[in-house]
Structure formats: structure tokens, C-alpha cells
Short mmCIF file of C-alpha atoms and ligand atoms in Angstrom, two decimals:
data_model
loop_
_atom_site.label_atom_id
_atom_site.label_comp_id
_atom_site.label_asym_id
_atom_site.label_seq_id
_atom_site.Cartn_x
_atom_site.Cartn_y
_atom_site.Cartn_z
CA UNK A 1 -56.27 2.75 19.79
CA UNK A 2 -59.96 2.54 20.34
CA UNK A 3 -61.71 -0.69 21.01
CA UNK A 4 -65.41 -0.95 20.87
CA UNK A 5 -67.41 -3.86 21.34
CA UNK A 6 -71.02 -4.16 20.52
CA UNK A 7 -73.55 -6.57 19.02
CA UNK A 8 -71.67 -9.18 17.04
CA UNK A 9 -72.12 -12.47 15.32
CA UNK A 10 -74.94 -14.35 17.23
CA UNK A 11 -75.91 -11.36 19.05
CA UNK A 12 -76.92 -9.67 16.03
CA UNK A 13 -79.09 -12.58 14.92
CA UNK A 14 -80.54 -12.96 18.36
CA UNK A 15 -81.73 -9.27 18.16
CA UNK A 16 -82.91 -9.48 14.84
CA UNK A 17 -84.96 -12.76 15.68
CA UNK A 18 -86.30 -11.14 18.85
CA UNK A 19 -87.42 -7.95 16.90
CA UNK A 20 -89.06 -10.14 14.19
CA UNK A 21 -90.98 -12.09 16.85
CA UNK A 22 -92.21 -8.45 18.59
CA UNK A 23 -93.24 -7.61 14.84
CA UNK A 24 -95.99 -10.32 14.87
CA UNK A 25 -97.45 -8.95 17.78
CA UNK A 26 -96.53 -5.29 17.59
CA UNK A 27 -98.30 -2.68 15.34
CA UNK A 28 -98.90 1.04 15.78
CA UNK A 29 -102.60 0.42 16.41
CA UNK A 30 -101.78 -2.05 18.92
CA UNK A 31 -98.97 0.09 20.64
CA UNK A 32 -96.25 -1.60 22.78
CA UNK A 33 -97.37 -5.28 21.94
CA UNK A 34 -94.17 -7.53 22.12
CA UNK A 35 -92.03 -4.86 23.48
CA UNK A 36 -90.44 -4.53 27.02
CA UNK A 37 -92.26 -2.82 29.60
CA UNK A 38 -92.11 1.30 29.67
CA UNK A 39 -89.38 3.02 31.82
CA UNK A 40 -92.16 3.95 34.42
CA UNK A 41 -93.02 0.46 35.93
CA UNK A 42 -92.62 -2.07 33.06
CA UNK A 43 -91.88 -5.51 34.27
CA UNK A 44 -90.26 -7.09 31.05
CA UNK A 45 -87.12 -6.73 29.63
CA UNK A 46 -86.16 -5.12 26.51
CA UNK A 47 -86.31 -7.04 23.37
CA UNK A 48 -82.72 -6.13 22.54
CA UNK A 49 -79.94 -8.26 23.32
CA UNK A 50 -78.24 -6.18 25.79
CA UNK A 51 -74.37 -5.92 25.14
CA UNK A 52 -71.79 -6.79 27.91
CA UNK A 53 -68.28 -5.71 28.49
CA UNK A 54 -68.80 -2.37 26.16
CA UNK A 55 -65.58 -0.53 25.86
CA UNK A 56 -66.06 2.81 24.38
CA UNK A 57 -62.99 4.86 25.08
CA UNK A 58 -62.99 8.62 24.30
CA UNK A 59 -66.77 9.12 25.00
CA UNK A 60 -67.27 11.56 27.78
CA UNK A 61 -71.10 10.59 27.23
CA UNK A 62 -70.45 6.97 28.00
CA UNK A 63 -68.30 7.43 31.03
CA UNK A 64 -71.15 9.38 32.48
CA UNK A 65 -73.58 6.76 31.61
CA UNK A 66 -71.26 4.23 33.39
CA UNK A 67 -70.52 6.28 36.59
CA UNK A 68 -74.71 6.88 36.88
CA UNK A 69 -75.60 3.39 35.96
CA UNK A 70 -78.32 4.69 33.48
CA UNK A 71 -78.92 6.29 30.24
CA UNK A 72 -81.10 9.36 29.73
CA UNK A 73 -82.84 9.48 26.58
CA UNK A 74 -84.36 12.73 25.08
CA UNK A 75 -87.61 11.47 22.95
CA UNK A 76 -90.96 12.87 21.76
CA UNK A 77 -93.90 11.21 23.48
CA UNK A 78 -96.92 12.64 21.16
CA UNK A 79 -96.00 11.28 17.86
CA UNK A 80 -97.81 7.70 17.31
CA UNK A 81 -95.63 5.51 15.33
CA UNK A 82 -92.28 7.23 16.22
CA UNK A 83 -92.23 8.61 19.65
CA UNK A 84 -95.49 7.69 21.74
CA UNK A 85 -96.11 7.31 25.67
CA UNK A 86 -99.46 5.41 26.22
CA UNK A 87 -100.53 7.16 29.59
CA UNK A 88 -102.80 4.69 30.40
CA UNK A 89 -100.18 1.68 30.49
CA UNK A 90 -96.98 3.99 30.68
CA UNK A 91 -95.78 1.96 27.73
CA UNK A 92 -93.69 3.96 25.06
CA UNK A 93 -93.77 2.83 21.69
CA UNK A 94 -92.41 3.88 18.38
CA UNK A 95 -89.74 3.77 15.56
CA UNK A 96 -87.45 6.57 17.59
CA UNK A 97 -87.93 4.86 20.72
CA UNK A 98 -86.99 1.21 19.50
CA UNK A 99 -83.77 2.99 18.03
CA UNK A 100 -83.21 4.54 21.28
CA UNK A 101 -83.74 1.19 22.83
CA UNK A 102 -81.26 -0.48 20.54
CA UNK A 103 -78.24 2.00 21.06
CA UNK A 104 -79.04 1.68 24.78
CA UNK A 105 -78.81 -2.16 24.54
CA UNK A 106 -75.63 -1.88 22.37
CA UNK A 107 -74.13 0.08 25.09
CA UNK A 108 -74.86 -2.17 27.69
CA UNK A 109 -77.99 -0.58 29.32
CA UNK A 110 -81.01 -2.63 29.85
CA UNK A 111 -84.58 -1.19 29.60
CA UNK A 112 -84.75 -0.46 33.42
CA UNK A 113 -81.53 1.50 33.05
CA UNK A 114 -83.02 4.10 30.70
CA UNK A 115 -84.77 7.24 31.77
CA UNK A 116 -86.63 8.75 28.75
CA UNK A 117 -87.09 12.71 28.85
CA UNK A 118 -89.57 14.18 26.71
CA UNK A 119 -87.87 17.28 24.99
CA UNK A 120 -89.94 19.56 22.48
CA UNK A 121 -88.45 20.48 19.26
CA UNK A 122 -87.48 23.97 20.34
CA UNK A 123 -85.22 22.86 23.31
CA UNK A 124 -83.31 19.91 21.97
CA UNK A 125 -80.09 21.54 21.37
CA UNK A 126 -79.95 22.83 24.55
CA UNK A 127 -80.84 20.00 26.61
CA UNK A 128 -77.84 18.04 24.59
CA UNK A 129 -75.39 21.19 25.36
CA UNK A 130 -76.52 21.00 29.01
CA UNK A 131 -75.91 17.44 29.42
CA UNK A 132 -79.82 17.03 30.45
CA UNK A 133 -79.78 13.72 28.18
CA UNK A 134 -77.05 11.56 26.99
CA UNK A 135 -78.40 11.41 23.47
CA UNK A 136 -81.52 12.40 21.83
CA UNK A 137 -83.95 10.19 19.24
CA UNK A 138 -87.00 12.19 17.93
CA UNK A 139 -87.70 13.11 14.27
CA UNK A 140 -84.51 15.25 14.49
CA UNK A 141 -83.35 16.50 11.42
CA UNK A 142 -79.96 16.90 10.56
CA UNK A 143 -78.87 20.43 9.45
CA UNK A 144 -76.05 22.57 9.62
CA UNK A 145 -77.42 25.27 11.73
CA UNK A 146 -78.05 22.53 14.65
CA UNK A 147 -74.73 21.06 14.16
CA UNK A 148 -72.97 24.32 15.08
CA UNK A 149 -74.21 23.32 18.79
CA UNK A 150 -74.59 19.54 18.71
CA UNK A 151 -73.28 16.38 16.77
CA UNK A 152 -75.61 13.64 14.85
CA UNK A 153 -75.24 10.18 14.41
CA UNK A 154 -76.82 8.59 11.16
CA UNK A 155 -79.28 9.38 9.23
CA UNK A 156 -81.41 6.62 10.22
CA UNK A 157 -84.61 7.30 8.30
CA UNK A 158 -85.60 10.01 5.55
CA UNK A 159 -88.76 11.35 5.45
CA UNK A 160 -89.92 14.95 4.22
CA UNK A 161 -92.37 17.81 5.06
CA UNK A 162 -96.18 17.24 4.38
CA UNK A 163 -99.59 18.71 4.94
CA UNK A 164 -102.40 17.45 7.24
CA UNK A 165 -105.93 18.56 6.85
CA UNK A 166 -109.44 18.05 7.65
CA UNK A 167 -110.78 14.91 6.14
CA UNK A 168 -113.53 16.87 4.23
CA UNK A 169 -111.18 19.91 3.41
CA UNK A 170 -111.33 19.70 -0.56
CA UNK A 171 -109.51 22.99 -0.87
CA UNK A 172 -105.94 22.30 0.22
CA UNK A 173 -104.30 19.41 -2.01
CA UNK A 174 -100.77 20.17 -1.92
CA UNK A 175 -98.39 23.15 -0.53
CA UNK A 176 -99.33 25.00 -3.75
CA UNK A 177 -102.61 25.41 -2.24
CA UNK A 178 -101.38 27.41 0.82
CA UNK A 179 -102.42 30.99 0.89
CA UNK A 180 -102.89 34.14 2.89
CA UNK A 181 -106.39 32.38 3.83
CA UNK A 182 -104.90 29.01 5.20
CA UNK A 183 -103.24 29.38 8.47
CA UNK A 184 -100.58 26.44 8.90
CA UNK A 185 -99.66 25.09 12.20
CA UNK A 186 -96.41 23.56 13.39
CA UNK A 187 -93.93 23.32 16.25
CA UNK A 188 -91.82 25.99 17.73
CA UNK A 189 -88.02 25.58 16.69
CA UNK A 190 -88.83 23.06 14.00
CA UNK A 191 -87.48 22.57 10.29
CA UNK A 192 -90.93 22.90 9.06
CA UNK A 193 -92.31 26.18 10.46
CA UNK A 194 -88.93 27.48 9.17
CA UNK A 195 -89.71 26.56 5.94
CA UNK A 196 -93.20 27.74 5.87
CA UNK A 197 -91.78 31.33 6.90
CA UNK A 198 -88.99 31.67 4.45
CA UNK A 199 -90.79 30.11 1.24
CA UNK A 200 -94.11 30.49 2.03
CA UNK A 201 -94.20 34.35 3.79
CA UNK A 202 -97.65 34.86 2.67
CA UNK A 203 -98.86 32.01 4.66
CA UNK A 204 -100.12 32.82 8.47
CA UNK A 205 -98.59 30.34 10.81
CA UNK A 206 -99.50 29.12 14.28
CA UNK A 207 -96.95 27.53 16.29
CA UNK A 208 -96.91 25.29 19.60
CA UNK A 209 -94.50 23.33 21.46
CA UNK A 210 -95.99 19.97 20.53
CA UNK A 211 -97.73 18.74 17.22
CA UNK A 212 -100.44 17.24 18.95
CA UNK A 213 -101.59 20.78 20.06
CA UNK A 214 -101.50 21.62 16.21
CA UNK A 215 -103.76 18.68 15.76
CA UNK A 216 -106.17 19.85 18.23
CA UNK A 217 -106.15 23.27 16.58
CA UNK A 218 -106.79 21.70 13.26
CA UNK A 219 -109.37 19.85 14.55
CA UNK A 220 -111.12 22.83 16.26
CA UNK A 221 -111.08 24.70 12.92
CA UNK A 222 -108.54 27.31 14.45
CA UNK A 223 -105.95 26.10 11.68
CA UNK A 224 -106.56 25.07 8.14
CA UNK A 225 -103.67 22.65 8.26
CA UNK A 226 -100.52 21.02 10.13
CA UNK A 227 -97.34 20.81 8.68
CA UNK A 228 -94.23 18.85 9.54
CA UNK A 229 -92.83 15.54 8.52
CA UNK A 230 -94.77 13.24 6.81
CA UNK A 231 -94.07 10.22 8.75
CA UNK A 232 -95.32 12.08 11.80
CA UNK A 233 -98.26 13.34 9.86
CA UNK A 234 -99.26 9.94 8.98
CA UNK A 235 -99.16 8.71 12.53
CA UNK A 236 -101.94 11.22 13.59
CA UNK A 237 -104.23 10.60 10.41
CA UNK A 238 -104.33 6.92 11.29
CA UNK A 239 -105.43 7.45 14.65
CA UNK A 240 -108.31 9.62 13.64
CA UNK A 241 -109.12 8.88 9.58
CA UNK A 242 -112.33 10.00 10.00
CA UNK A 243 -111.29 13.43 10.60
CA UNK A 244 -107.80 13.71 9.28
CA UNK A 245 -105.94 13.30 6.08
CA UNK A 246 -102.53 13.69 4.83
CA UNK A 247 -102.25 15.38 1.21
CA UNK A 248 -99.64 15.99 -1.49
CA UNK A 249 -96.22 14.75 -1.82
CA UNK A 250 -93.26 15.42 0.54
CA UNK A 251 -91.71 19.01 -0.58
CA UNK A 252 -88.36 18.78 1.61
CA UNK A 253 -85.91 16.13 2.63
CA UNK A 254 -85.89 15.41 6.37
CA UNK A 255 -82.77 13.37 7.41
CA UNK A 256 -83.17 11.96 11.09
CA UNK A 257 -80.26 11.76 13.28
CA UNK A 258 -79.25 10.81 16.87
CA UNK A 259 -78.63 14.06 18.60
CA UNK A 260 -75.31 14.01 20.59
CA UNK A 261 -72.99 16.18 22.19
CA UNK A 262 -70.67 17.71 19.92
CA UNK A 263 -67.46 16.65 21.26
CA UNK A 264 -68.42 12.88 21.36
CA UNK A 265 -66.82 11.57 18.22
CA UNK A 266 -66.39 7.92 19.76
CA UNK A 267 -70.05 7.93 20.36
CA UNK A 268 -70.91 9.09 17.11
CA UNK A 269 -68.73 6.55 15.46
CA UNK A 270 -70.01 3.74 17.79
CA UNK A 271 -73.84 4.39 16.74
CA UNK A 272 -72.99 5.01 13.07
CA UNK A 273 -71.17 1.43 12.76
CA UNK A 274 -74.30 0.21 14.70
CA UNK A 275 -76.60 1.93 11.84
CA UNK A 276 -73.95 0.43 9.24
CA UNK A 277 -73.77 -3.02 10.62
CA UNK A 278 -77.26 -3.50 11.82
CA UNK A 279 -79.55 -3.63 8.63
CA UNK A 280 -81.60 -6.63 9.87
CA UNK A 281 -82.29 -4.66 13.34
CA UNK A 282 -83.18 -1.50 11.56
CA UNK A 283 -85.55 -3.53 9.22
CA UNK A 284 -87.20 -5.32 12.12
CA UNK A 285 -87.79 -1.99 13.82
CA UNK A 286 -89.23 -0.51 10.83
CA UNK A 287 -91.50 -3.45 10.35
CA UNK A 288 -92.74 -3.58 13.76
CA UNK A 289 -93.57 0.33 14.12
CA UNK A 290 -94.23 1.57 10.63
CA UNK A 291 -94.71 -1.68 8.55
CA UNK A 292 -98.31 -1.32 8.22
CA UNK A 293 -98.39 2.61 7.92
CA UNK A 294 -98.10 2.91 3.95
CA UNK A 295 -94.59 4.60 4.73
CA UNK A 296 -92.16 3.10 2.15
CA UNK A 297 -88.64 3.80 2.80
CA UNK A 298 -85.30 2.00 3.12
CA UNK A 299 -82.59 2.34 5.62
CA UNK A 300 -80.42 5.42 4.63
CA UNK A 301 -76.54 5.33 4.32
CA UNK A 302 -74.89 6.76 7.11
CA UNK A 303 -72.86 10.02 6.49
N1 LIG B 401 -87.90 17.06 11.55
C1 LIG B 401 -88.30 18.28 11.66
C2 LIG B 401 -87.35 18.80 12.88
O1 LIG B 401 -86.39 18.27 13.45
C3 LIG B 401 -89.63 18.33 12.09
C4 LIG B 401 -89.86 17.31 13.32
C5 LIG B 401 -89.77 17.95 14.72
O2 LIG B 401 -90.05 19.07 15.13
O3 LIG B 401 -89.01 17.06 15.40
O4 LIG B 401 -87.34 19.84 13.07
#
């Protein structure tokens, strides 16, 4: 029989309280305030209660983490509000980063035992299959094609594909305005670029590894729109509201999951139980990172 121990009873209350305290001082425009230090040189501890005596039988990933005495987490680092690295302070912030930290803490790993690894959209499945990361938390939509290679825990967040355009663009108000005259940029290997190719075949596309490169191309006039999940686009618009705006309504459903090795049902079950039992913590993570973003979502039920 599998025995798992995670944050329970008083532990959960303590975590939620710590998270809510952090919520008062942290905001997307004030990245990192109230959080633990980054993986590179942070001096504080994580604001999550670190579980002790975790026993997760049947998880090859957890066995490896214990053996290595560290957890390697694949993330994004150019997505403000979700997965962001401030290169001046070396601090990582965002909803996904805190979800990643929560999982690590629940498995018994403090901030100084976390190695964050930036992995672009196109390289996620391979990184998981190769064992380069123990798990991946970075705007990663659950879909059947990806499930052929990896497994997902979750969903832990739901958003949808949207459009980012120049603040003075009056021509593109929604996806209905995309045409042969509008070049749309997105990340290689992402679901949004695939959707444009399949359902808007007349629309020219440009792709880069990173969404931040698409935003640069938009600011320079090389492309007319950036498309990806609205939650990501809202973060870019908030950083540069004089030049960028999000238009239209989400036109797909993107359900974010934690990417895991396909054979690790024990870890999948552990994380799903965390999400199911940890509604207060989820809410505190949301409020801290996205509470002032205008995004209105509640925690989804896990599959
Ligand atoms: N959620 C979409 C995906 O998983 C777009 C965002 C991303 O590329 O991370 O492809």
C-alpha cells in the first residue's frame, strides 16, 4: 500500500498564512517581494512550509530527487506574472514558479534544493523524457499529443488563446480580424501556433523559441500580433501598457498541467492530491502573483 505524507492539518494552515502574508507585499510589478530568494544566491528560505518524512513509494522521479538531494524543475523565465527571472536580482517570480515551489516543498525540498531550468515550449516533452527535469511547470497545456510522451498532473489553471497588438492598432480587435495582411507571432512547438496554422491557414506566421522575442518583433513592427495564452499576454501588456494591449476574448481553452514522466503515476497522484486538498494555498498563490492582473479564474478541478 502506498503511503504519502504531505502538508497536513496545521502545516496547510501555516503555509496559507505565510502565503497570505507574502501576498500583501508581492505583486507582479514588484516581483519577488515577500518570496524566498532565487535559486542563484537567494539567502531567504521558501515561504512554503517544507514537509518532512515524505514517503512516496513507487515514484522513480522522487527516488532520483532524494538520491540527488535536489529537485530540478523546468520553467519559463520570460513570462511576467507566470514564470519570470529578474536578471538584476536573480529572483524568480510568478504563479507557475510558486506552484513549482509548493510542489517541491510538499515533497520535502527547500528553496536551496531547487534547481530551476529554463526550457522553451518546443523542448518540454524531450526534457521530461530525457530526465533533464524532474517536473515542468510553465504554461504547459494538457493535450493528447503530449500525453503520448509524458504525463500531466492537474489542471491547475485554465486560460485561453488571445492576441496582443500594438496599443495604437485599431485594425485588429479579435481573431476575426486576422488576415493575409497580418503576420502573427508565437512560440515554436506551442498550441497557439498550431491553432493558427490549422484554423487560420491564410494568416502568415512567424515563430521564435521565446514569446519575449515575439513581443520584440511586435514592438519593432515586424509582426502585427503576438498570439498565445491570454494570461501570458496580459503579463506583457502590464509591463508596457503605453505600447501594448490585449484584444478580444480567449478563443481556445488551455488547461495547464504539471509535466511529468509518463511512468510516474505515484508523483502524478501526489500532486493531484495537493491541488485537490490545497485550495487555500492555490488561492494565495493566485492572489500574490495574478491578483492585480485583472485575470479572473478559480481553481479548476483536477482530472
Ligand atoms: N499553453 C500553450 C502551450 O502549452 C502556450 C504557452 C506555451 O507555449 O507555454 O503550448
